[in-house]
JSON list of C-alpha atoms in Angstrom, two decimals:
[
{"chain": "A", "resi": 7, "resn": "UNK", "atom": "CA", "xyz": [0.00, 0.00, 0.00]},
{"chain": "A", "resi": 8, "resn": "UNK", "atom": "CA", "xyz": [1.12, 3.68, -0.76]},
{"chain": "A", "resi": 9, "resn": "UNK", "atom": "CA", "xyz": [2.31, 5.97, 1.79]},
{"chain": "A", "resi": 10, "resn": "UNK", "atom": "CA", "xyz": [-0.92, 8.46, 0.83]},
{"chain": "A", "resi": 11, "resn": "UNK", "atom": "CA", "xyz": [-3.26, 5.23, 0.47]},
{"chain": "A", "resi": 12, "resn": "UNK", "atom": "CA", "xyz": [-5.81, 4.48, 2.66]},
{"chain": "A", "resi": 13, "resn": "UNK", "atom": "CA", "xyz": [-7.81, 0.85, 3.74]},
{"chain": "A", "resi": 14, "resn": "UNK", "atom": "CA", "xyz": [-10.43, 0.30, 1.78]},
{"chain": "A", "resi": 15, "resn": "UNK", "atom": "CA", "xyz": [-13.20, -2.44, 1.91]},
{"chain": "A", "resi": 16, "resn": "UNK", "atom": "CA", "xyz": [-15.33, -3.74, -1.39]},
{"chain": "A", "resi": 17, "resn": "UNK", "atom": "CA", "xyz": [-18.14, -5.22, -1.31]},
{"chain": "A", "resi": 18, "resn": "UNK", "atom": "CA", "xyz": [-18.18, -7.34, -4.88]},
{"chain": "A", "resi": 19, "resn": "UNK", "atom": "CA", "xyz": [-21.32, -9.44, -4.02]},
{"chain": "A", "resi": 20, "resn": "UNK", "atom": "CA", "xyz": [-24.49, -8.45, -1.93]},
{"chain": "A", "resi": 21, "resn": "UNK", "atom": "CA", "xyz": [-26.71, -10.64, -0.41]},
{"chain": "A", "resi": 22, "resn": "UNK", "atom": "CA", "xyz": [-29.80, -10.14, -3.23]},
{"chain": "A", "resi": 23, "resn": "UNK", "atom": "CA", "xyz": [-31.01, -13.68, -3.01]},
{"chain": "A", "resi": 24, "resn": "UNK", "atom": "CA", "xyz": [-31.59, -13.09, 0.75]},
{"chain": "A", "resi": 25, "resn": "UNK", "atom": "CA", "xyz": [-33.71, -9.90, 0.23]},
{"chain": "A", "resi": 26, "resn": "UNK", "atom": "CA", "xyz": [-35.61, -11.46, -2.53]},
{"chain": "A", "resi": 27, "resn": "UNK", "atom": "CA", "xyz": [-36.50, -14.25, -0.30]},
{"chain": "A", "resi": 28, "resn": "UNK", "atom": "CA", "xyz": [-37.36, -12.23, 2.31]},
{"chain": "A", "resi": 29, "resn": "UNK", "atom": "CA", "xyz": [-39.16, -10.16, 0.48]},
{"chain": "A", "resi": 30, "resn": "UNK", "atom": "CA", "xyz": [-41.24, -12.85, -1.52]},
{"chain": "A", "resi": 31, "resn": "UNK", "atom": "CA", "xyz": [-42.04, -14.37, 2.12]},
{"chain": "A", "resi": 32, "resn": "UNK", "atom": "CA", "xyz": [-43.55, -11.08, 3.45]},
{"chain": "A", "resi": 33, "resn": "UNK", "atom": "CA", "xyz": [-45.86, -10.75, 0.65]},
{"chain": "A", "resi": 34, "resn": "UNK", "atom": "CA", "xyz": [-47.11, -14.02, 1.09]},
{"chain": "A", "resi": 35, "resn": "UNK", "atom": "CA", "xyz": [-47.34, -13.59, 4.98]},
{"chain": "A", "resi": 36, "resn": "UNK", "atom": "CA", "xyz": [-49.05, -10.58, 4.20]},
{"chain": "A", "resi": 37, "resn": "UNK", "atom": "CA", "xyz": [-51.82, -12.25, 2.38]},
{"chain": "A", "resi": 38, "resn": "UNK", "atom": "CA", "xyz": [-52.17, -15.61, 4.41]},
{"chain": "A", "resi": 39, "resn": "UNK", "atom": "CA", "xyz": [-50.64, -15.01, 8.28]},
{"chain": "A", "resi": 40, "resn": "UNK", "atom": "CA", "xyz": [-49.26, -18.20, 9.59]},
{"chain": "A", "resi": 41, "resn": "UNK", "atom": "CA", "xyz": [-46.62, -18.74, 12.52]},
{"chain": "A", "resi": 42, "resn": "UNK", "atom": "CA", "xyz": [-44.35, -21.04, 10.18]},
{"chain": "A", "resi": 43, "resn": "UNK", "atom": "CA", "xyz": [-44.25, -18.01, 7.87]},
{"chain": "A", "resi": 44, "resn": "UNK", "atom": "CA", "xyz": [-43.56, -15.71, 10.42]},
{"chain": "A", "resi": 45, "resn": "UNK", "atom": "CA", "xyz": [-40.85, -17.66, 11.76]},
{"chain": "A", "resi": 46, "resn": "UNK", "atom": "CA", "xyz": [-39.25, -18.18, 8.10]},
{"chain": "A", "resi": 47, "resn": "UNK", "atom": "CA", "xyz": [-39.15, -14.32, 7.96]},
{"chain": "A", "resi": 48, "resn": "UNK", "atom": "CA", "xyz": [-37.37, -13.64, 10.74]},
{"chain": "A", "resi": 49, "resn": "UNK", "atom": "CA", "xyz": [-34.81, -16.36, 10.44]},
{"chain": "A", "resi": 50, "resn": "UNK", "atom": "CA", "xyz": [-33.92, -14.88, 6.92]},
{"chain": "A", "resi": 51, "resn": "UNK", "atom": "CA", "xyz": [-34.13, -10.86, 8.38]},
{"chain": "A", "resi": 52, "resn": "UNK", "atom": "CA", "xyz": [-31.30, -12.31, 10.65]},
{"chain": "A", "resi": 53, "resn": "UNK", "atom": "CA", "xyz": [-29.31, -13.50, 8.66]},
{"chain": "A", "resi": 54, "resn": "UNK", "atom": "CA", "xyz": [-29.44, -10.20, 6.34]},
{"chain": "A", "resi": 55, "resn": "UNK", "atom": "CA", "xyz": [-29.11, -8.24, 9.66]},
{"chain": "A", "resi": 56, "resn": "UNK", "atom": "CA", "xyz": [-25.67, -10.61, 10.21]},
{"chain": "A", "resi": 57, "resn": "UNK", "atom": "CA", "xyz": [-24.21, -10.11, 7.28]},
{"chain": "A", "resi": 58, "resn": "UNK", "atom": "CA", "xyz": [-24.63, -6.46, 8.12]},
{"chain": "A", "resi": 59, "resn": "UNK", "atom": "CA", "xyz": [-22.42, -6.57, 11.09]},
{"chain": "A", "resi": 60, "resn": "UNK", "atom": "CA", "xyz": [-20.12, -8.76, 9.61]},
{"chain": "A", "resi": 61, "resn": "UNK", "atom": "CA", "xyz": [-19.10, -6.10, 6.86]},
{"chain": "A", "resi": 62, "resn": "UNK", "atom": "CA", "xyz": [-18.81, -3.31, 10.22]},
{"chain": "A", "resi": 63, "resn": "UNK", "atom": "CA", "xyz": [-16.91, -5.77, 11.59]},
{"chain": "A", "resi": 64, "resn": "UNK", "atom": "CA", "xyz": [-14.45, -6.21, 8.93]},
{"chain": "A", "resi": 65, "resn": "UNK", "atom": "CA", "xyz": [-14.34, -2.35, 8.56]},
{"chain": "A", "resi": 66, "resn": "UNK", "atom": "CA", "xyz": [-13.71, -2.01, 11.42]},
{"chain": "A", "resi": 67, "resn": "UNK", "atom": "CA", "xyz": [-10.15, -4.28, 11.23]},
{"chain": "A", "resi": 68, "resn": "UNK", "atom": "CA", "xyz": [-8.57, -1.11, 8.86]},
{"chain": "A", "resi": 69, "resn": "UNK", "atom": "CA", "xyz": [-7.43, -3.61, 6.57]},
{"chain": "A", "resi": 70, "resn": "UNK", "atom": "CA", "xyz": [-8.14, -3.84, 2.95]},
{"chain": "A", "resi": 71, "resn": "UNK", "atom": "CA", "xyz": [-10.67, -6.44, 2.11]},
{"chain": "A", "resi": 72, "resn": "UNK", "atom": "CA", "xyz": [-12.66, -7.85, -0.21]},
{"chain": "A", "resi": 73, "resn": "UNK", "atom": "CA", "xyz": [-15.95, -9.34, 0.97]},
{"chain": "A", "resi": 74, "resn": "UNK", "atom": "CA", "xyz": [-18.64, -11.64, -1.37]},
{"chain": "A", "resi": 75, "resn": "UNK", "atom": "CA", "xyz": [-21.99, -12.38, 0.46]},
{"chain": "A", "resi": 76, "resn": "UNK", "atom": "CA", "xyz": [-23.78, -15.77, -0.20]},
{"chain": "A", "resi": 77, "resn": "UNK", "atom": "CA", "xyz": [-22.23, -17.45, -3.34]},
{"chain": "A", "resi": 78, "resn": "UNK", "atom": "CA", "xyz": [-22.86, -21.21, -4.10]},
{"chain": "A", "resi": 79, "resn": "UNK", "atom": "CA", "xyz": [-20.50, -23.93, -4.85]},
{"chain": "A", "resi": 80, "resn": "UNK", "atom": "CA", "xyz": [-20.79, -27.56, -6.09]},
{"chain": "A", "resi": 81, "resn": "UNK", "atom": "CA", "xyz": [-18.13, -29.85, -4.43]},
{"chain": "A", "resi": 82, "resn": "UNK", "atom": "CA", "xyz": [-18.80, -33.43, -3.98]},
{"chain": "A", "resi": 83, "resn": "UNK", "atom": "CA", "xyz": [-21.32, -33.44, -1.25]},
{"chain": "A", "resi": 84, "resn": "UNK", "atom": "CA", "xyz": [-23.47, -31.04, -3.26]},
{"chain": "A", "resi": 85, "resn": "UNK", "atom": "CA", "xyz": [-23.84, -27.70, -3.19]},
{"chain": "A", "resi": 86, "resn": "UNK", "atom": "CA", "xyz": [-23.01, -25.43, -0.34]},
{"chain": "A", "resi": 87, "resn": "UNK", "atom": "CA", "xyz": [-23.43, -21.64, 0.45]},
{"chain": "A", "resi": 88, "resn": "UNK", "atom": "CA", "xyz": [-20.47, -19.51, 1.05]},
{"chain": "A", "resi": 89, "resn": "UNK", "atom": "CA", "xyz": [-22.58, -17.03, 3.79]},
{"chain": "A", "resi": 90, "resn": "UNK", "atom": "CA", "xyz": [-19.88, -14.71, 3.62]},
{"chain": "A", "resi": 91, "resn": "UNK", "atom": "CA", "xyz": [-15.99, -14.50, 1.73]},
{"chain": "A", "resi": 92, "resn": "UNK", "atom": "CA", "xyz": [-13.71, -12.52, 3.16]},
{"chain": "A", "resi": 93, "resn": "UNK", "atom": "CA", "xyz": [-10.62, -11.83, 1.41]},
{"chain": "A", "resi": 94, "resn": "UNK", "atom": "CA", "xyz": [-7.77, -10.13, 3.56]},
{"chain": "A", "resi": 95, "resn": "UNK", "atom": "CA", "xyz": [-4.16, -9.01, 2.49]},
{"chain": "A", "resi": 96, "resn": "UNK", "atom": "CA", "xyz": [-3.01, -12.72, 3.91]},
{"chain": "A", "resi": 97, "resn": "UNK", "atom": "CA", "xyz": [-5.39, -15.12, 4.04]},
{"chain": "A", "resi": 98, "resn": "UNK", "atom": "CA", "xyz": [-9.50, -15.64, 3.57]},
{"chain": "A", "resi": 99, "resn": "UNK", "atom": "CA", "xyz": [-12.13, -16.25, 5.59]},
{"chain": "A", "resi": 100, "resn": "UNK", "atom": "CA", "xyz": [-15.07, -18.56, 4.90]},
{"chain": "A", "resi": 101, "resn": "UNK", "atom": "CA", "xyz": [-17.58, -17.30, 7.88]},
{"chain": "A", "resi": 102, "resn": "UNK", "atom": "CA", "xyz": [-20.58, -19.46, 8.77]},
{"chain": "A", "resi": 103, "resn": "UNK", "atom": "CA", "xyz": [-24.13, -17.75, 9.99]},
{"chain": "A", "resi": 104, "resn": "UNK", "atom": "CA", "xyz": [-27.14, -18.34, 10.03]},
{"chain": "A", "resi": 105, "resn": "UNK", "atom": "CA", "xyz": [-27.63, -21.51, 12.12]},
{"chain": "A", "resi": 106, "resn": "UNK", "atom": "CA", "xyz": [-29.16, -21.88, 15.87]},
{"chain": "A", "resi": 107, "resn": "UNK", "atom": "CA", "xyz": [-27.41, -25.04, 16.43]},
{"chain": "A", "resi": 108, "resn": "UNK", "atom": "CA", "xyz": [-23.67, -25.18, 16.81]},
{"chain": "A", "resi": 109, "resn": "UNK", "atom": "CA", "xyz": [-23.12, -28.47, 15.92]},
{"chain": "A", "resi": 110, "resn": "UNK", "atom": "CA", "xyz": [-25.02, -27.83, 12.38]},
{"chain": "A", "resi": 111, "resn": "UNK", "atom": "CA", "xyz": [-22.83, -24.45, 11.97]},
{"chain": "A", "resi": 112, "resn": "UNK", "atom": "CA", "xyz": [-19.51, -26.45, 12.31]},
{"chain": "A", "resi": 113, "resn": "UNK", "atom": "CA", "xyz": [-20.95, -29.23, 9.72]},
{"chain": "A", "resi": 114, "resn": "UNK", "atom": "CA", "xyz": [-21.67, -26.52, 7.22]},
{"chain": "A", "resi": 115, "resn": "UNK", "atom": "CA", "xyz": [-18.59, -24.74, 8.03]},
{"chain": "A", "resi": 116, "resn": "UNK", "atom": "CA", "xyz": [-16.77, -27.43, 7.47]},
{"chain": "A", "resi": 117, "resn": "UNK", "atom": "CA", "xyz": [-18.93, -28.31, 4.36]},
{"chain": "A", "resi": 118, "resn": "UNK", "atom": "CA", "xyz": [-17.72, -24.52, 2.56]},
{"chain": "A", "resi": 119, "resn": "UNK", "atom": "CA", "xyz": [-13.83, -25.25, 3.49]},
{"chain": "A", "resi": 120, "resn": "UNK", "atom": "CA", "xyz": [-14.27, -28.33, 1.60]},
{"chain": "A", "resi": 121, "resn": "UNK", "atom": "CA", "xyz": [-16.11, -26.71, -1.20]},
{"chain": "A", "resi": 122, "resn": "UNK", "atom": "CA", "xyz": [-13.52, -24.35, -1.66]},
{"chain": "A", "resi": 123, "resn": "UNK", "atom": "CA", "xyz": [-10.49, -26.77, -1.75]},
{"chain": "A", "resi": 124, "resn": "UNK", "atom": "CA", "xyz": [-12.00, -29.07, -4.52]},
{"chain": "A", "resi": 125, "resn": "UNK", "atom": "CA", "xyz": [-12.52, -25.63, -6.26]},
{"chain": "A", "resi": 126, "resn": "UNK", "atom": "CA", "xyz": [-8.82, -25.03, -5.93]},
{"chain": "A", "resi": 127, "resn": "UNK", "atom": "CA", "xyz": [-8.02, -27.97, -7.14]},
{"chain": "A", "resi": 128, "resn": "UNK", "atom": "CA", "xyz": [-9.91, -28.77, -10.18]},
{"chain": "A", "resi": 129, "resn": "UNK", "atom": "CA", "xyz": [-7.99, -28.15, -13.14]},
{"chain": "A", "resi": 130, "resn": "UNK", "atom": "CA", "xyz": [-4.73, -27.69, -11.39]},
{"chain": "A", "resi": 131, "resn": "UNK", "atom": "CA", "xyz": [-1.02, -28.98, -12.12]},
{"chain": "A", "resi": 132, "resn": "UNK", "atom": "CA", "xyz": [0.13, -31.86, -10.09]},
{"chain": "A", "resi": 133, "resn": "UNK", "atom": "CA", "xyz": [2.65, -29.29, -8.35]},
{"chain": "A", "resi": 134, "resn": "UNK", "atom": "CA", "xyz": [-0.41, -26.85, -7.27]},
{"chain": "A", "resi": 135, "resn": "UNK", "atom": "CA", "xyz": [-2.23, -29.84, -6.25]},
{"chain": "A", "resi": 136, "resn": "UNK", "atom": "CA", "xyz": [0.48, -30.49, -4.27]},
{"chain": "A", "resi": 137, "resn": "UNK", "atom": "CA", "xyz": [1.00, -27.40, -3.15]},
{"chain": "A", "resi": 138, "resn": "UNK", "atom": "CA", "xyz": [-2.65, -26.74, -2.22]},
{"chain": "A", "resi": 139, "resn": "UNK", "atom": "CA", "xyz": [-3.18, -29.58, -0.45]},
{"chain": "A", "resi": 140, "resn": "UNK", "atom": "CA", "xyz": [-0.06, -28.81, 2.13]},
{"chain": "A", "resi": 141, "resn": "UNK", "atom": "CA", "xyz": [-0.50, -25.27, 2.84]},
{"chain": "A", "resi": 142, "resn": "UNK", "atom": "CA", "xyz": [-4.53, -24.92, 2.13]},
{"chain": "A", "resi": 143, "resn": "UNK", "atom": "CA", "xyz": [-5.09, -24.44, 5.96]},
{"chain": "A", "resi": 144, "resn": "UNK", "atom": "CA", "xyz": [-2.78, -21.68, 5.99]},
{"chain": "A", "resi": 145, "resn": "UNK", "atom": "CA", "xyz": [-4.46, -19.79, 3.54]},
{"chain": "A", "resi": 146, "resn": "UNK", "atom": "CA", "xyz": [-8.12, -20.15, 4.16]},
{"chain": "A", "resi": 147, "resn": "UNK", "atom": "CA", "xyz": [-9.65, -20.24, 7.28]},
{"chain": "A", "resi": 148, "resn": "UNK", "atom": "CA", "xyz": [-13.30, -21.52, 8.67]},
{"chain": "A", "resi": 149, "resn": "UNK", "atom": "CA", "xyz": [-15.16, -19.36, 10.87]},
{"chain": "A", "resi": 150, "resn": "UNK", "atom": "CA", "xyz": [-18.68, -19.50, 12.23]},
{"chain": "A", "resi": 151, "resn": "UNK", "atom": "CA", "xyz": [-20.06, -16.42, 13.86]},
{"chain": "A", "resi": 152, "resn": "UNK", "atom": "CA", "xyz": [-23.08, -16.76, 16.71]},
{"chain": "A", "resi": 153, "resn": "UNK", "atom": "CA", "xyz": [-24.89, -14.13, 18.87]},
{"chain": "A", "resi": 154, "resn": "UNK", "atom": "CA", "xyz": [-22.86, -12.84, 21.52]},
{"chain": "A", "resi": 155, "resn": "UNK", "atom": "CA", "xyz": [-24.62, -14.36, 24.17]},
{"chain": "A", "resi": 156, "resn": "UNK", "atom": "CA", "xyz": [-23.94, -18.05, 23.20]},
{"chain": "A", "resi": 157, "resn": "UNK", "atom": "CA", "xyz": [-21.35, -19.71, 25.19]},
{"chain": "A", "resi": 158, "resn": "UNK", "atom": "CA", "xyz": [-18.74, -20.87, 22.74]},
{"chain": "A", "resi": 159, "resn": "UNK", "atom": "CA", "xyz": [-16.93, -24.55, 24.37]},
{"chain": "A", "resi": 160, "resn": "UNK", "atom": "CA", "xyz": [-13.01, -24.48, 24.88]},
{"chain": "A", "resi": 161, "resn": "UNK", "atom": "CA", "xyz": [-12.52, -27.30, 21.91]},
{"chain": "A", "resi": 162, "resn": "UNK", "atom": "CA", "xyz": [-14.47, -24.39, 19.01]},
{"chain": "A", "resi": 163, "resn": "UNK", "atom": "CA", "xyz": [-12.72, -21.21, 20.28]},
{"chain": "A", "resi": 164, "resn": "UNK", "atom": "CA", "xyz": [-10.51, -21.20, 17.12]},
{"chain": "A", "resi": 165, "resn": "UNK", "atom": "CA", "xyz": [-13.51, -22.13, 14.91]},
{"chain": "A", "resi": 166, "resn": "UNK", "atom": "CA", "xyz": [-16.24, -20.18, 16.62]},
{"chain": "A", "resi": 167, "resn": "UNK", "atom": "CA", "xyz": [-16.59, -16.66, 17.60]},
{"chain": "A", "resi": 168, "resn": "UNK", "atom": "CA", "xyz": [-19.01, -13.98, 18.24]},
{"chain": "A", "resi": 169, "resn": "UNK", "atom": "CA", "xyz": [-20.46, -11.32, 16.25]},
{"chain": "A", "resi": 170, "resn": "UNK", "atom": "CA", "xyz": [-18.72, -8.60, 18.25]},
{"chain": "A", "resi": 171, "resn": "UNK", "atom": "CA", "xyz": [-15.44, -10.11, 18.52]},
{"chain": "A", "resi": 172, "resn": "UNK", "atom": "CA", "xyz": [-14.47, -10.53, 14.94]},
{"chain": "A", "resi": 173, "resn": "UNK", "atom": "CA", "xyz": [-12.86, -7.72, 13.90]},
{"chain": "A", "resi": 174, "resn": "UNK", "atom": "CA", "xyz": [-10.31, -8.64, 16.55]},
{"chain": "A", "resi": 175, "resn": "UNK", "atom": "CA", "xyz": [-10.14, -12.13, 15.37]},
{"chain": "A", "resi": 176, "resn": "UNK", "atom": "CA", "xyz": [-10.04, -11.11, 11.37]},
{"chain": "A", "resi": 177, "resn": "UNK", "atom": "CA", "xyz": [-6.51, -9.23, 12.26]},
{"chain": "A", "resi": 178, "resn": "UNK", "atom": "CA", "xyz": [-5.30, -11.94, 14.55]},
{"chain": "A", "resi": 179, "resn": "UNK", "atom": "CA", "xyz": [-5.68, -14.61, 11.69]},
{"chain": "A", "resi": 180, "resn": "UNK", "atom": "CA", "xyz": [-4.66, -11.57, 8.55]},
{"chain": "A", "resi": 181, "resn": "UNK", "atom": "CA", "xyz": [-1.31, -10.96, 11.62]},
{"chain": "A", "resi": 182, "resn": "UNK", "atom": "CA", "xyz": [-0.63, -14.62, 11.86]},
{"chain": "A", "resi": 183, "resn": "UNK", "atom": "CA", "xyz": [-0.66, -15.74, 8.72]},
{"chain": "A", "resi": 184, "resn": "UNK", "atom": "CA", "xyz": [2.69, -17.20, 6.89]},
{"chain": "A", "resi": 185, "resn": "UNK", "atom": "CA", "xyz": [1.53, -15.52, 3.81]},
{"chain": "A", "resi": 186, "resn": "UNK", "atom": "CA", "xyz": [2.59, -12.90, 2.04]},
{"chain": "A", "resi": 187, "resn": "UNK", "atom": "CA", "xyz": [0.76, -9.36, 1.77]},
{"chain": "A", "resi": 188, "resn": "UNK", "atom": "CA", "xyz": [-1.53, -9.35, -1.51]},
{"chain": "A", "resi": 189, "resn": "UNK", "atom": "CA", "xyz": [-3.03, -5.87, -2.95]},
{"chain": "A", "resi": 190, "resn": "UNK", "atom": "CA", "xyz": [-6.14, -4.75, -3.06]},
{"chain": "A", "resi": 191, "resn": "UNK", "atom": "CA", "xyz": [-6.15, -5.58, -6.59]},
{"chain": "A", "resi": 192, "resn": "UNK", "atom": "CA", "xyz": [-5.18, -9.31, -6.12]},
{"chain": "A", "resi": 193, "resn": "UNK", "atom": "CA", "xyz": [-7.58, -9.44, -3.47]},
{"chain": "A", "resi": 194, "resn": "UNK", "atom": "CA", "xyz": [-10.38, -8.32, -6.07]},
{"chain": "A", "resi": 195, "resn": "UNK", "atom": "CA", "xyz": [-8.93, -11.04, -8.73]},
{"chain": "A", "resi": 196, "resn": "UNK", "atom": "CA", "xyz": [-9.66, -13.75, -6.20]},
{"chain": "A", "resi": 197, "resn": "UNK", "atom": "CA", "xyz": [-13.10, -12.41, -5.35]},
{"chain": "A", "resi": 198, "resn": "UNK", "atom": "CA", "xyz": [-13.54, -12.50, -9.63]},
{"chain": "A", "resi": 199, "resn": "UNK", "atom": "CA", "xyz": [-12.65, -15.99, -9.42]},
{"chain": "A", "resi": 200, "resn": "UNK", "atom": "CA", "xyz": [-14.78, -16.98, -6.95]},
{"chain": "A", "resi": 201, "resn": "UNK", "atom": "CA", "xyz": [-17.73, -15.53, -8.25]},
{"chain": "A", "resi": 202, "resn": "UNK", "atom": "CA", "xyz": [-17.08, -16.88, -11.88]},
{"chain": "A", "resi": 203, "resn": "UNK", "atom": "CA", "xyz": [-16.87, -20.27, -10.43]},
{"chain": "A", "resi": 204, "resn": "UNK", "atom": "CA", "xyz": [-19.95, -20.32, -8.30]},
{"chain": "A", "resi": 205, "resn": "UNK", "atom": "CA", "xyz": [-23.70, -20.93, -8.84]},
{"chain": "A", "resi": 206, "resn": "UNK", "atom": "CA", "xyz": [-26.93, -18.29, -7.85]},
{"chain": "A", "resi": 207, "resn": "UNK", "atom": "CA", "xyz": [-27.49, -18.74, -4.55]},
{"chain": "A", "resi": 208, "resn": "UNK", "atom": "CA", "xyz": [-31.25, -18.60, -5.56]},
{"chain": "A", "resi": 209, "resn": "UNK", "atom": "CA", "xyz": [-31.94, -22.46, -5.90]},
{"chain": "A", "resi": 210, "resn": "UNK", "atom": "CA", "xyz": [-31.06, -22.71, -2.18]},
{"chain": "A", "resi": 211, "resn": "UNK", "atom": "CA", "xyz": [-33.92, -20.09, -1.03]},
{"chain": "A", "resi": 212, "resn": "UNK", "atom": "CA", "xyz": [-36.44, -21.76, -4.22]},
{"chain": "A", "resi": 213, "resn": "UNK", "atom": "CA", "xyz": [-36.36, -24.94, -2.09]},
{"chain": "A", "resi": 214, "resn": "UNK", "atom": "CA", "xyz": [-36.69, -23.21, 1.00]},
{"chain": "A", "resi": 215, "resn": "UNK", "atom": "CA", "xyz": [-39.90, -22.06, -0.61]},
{"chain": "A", "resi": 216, "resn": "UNK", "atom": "CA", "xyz": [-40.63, -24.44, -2.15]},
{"chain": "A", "resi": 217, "resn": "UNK", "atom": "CA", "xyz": [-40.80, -26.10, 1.54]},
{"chain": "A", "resi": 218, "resn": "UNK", "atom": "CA", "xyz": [-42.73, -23.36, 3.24]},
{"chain": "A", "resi": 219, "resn": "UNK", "atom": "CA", "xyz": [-45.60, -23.15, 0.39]},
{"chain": "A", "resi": 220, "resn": "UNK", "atom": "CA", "xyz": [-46.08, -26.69, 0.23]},
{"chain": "A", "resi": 221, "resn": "UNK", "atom": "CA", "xyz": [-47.19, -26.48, 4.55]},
{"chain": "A", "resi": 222, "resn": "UNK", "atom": "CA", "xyz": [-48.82, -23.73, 3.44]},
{"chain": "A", "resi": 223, "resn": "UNK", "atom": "CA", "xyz": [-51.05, -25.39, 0.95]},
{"chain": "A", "resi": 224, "resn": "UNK", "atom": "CA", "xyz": [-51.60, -28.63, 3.39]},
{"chain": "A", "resi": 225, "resn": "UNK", "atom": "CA", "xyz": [-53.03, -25.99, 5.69]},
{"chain": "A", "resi": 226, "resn": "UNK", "atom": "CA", "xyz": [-55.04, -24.76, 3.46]},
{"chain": "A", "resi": 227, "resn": "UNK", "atom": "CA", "xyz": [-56.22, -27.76, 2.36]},
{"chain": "A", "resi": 228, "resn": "UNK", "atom": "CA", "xyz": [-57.54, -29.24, 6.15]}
]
């Protein structure tokens, strides 16, 4: 970075899908009230709310960054969302949100990390294969973010943390990195990669739904 340059965050993807969802969901609660509906809603106005704080909280680290909300990947389990890709100077963070259950946040965090390295891999020389396969864990890092008051055990503290300490833990994983210090340019060639390799996250909120109409019309139908 130049002496007169400043930090700067972009924001390459936003979390559309999300808002549609949410939004298609309120127009249907609006015509048929239901508790199941209701519910639905404010699960997804949490998550958008999240993903809010997550980009303050990654402003508020003063690093450069580049930050993609809610792209899909195929890998060989399926298809898993990305909730939110944080690209620092030395390495990037695949953050987890979204789930009530900490056992099911680890699963899916652990789901994205291995999305990502089969994406890393396809199509690559034996010697990058190699190379990926050693040192991936030093470049990308899993972490799933909860509410502040949820009691995070001794064994997760390095793969769970709170929604108001992650700035702190962003710089302590972008400080302790063995990696070298990318521009904000290569950090926005990475984010380009990512989101030319991955899917609209769209199908994942159609089955969603798909899920909450068809209760709907078994209610309807008693």
């Amino acid at each position: 970075m130049g002496f007169w340059e400043t930090t700067k965050i972009v924001l390459m993807k936003e979390d559309e899908e999300a808002r549609d969802y949410a939004r298609r969901l309120q127009r249907l609660l609006d015509q048929a009230p239901g508790p199941e509906l209701e519910q639905e809603l404010d699960w997804i106005a949490e998550r958008i709310a999240v993903g809010q704080e997550i980009k303050k909280e990654l402003e508020k680290t003063e690093l450069d960054g580049v930050m993609l909300k809610e792209v899909a990947l195929h890998y060989s389990g399926g298809a898993v969302t990305l909730d939110s890709y944080l690209i620092l100077p030395k390495v990037n963070v695949l953050v987890t949100y979204g789930e009530s259950d900490l056992k099911k946040a680890l699963e899916r965090s652990r789901a994205q990390m291995q999305a990502m390295q089969e994406l890393r891999l396809r199509k690559a020389g034996w010697l990058r294969r190699w190379s990926m396969k050693l040192y991936f864990q030093e470049f990308f890092k899993p972490l799933a973010v909860v509410d502040n008051e949820v009691e995070i055990p001794k064994e997760h503290e390095g793969l769970v943390v709170s929604v108001d300490q992650l700035s702190d833990r962003l710089k302590e994983l972008n400080r302790k990195s063995s990696a070298r210090s990318l521009p904000r340019k290569e950090l926005e060639k990475e984010a380009q990669r990512i989101l030319n390799a991955g899917l609209e996250n769209a199908a994942y909120y159609e089955a969603r739904f798909r899920e909450i109409m068809s209760s709907f019309e078994g209610r309807e139908g008693r």
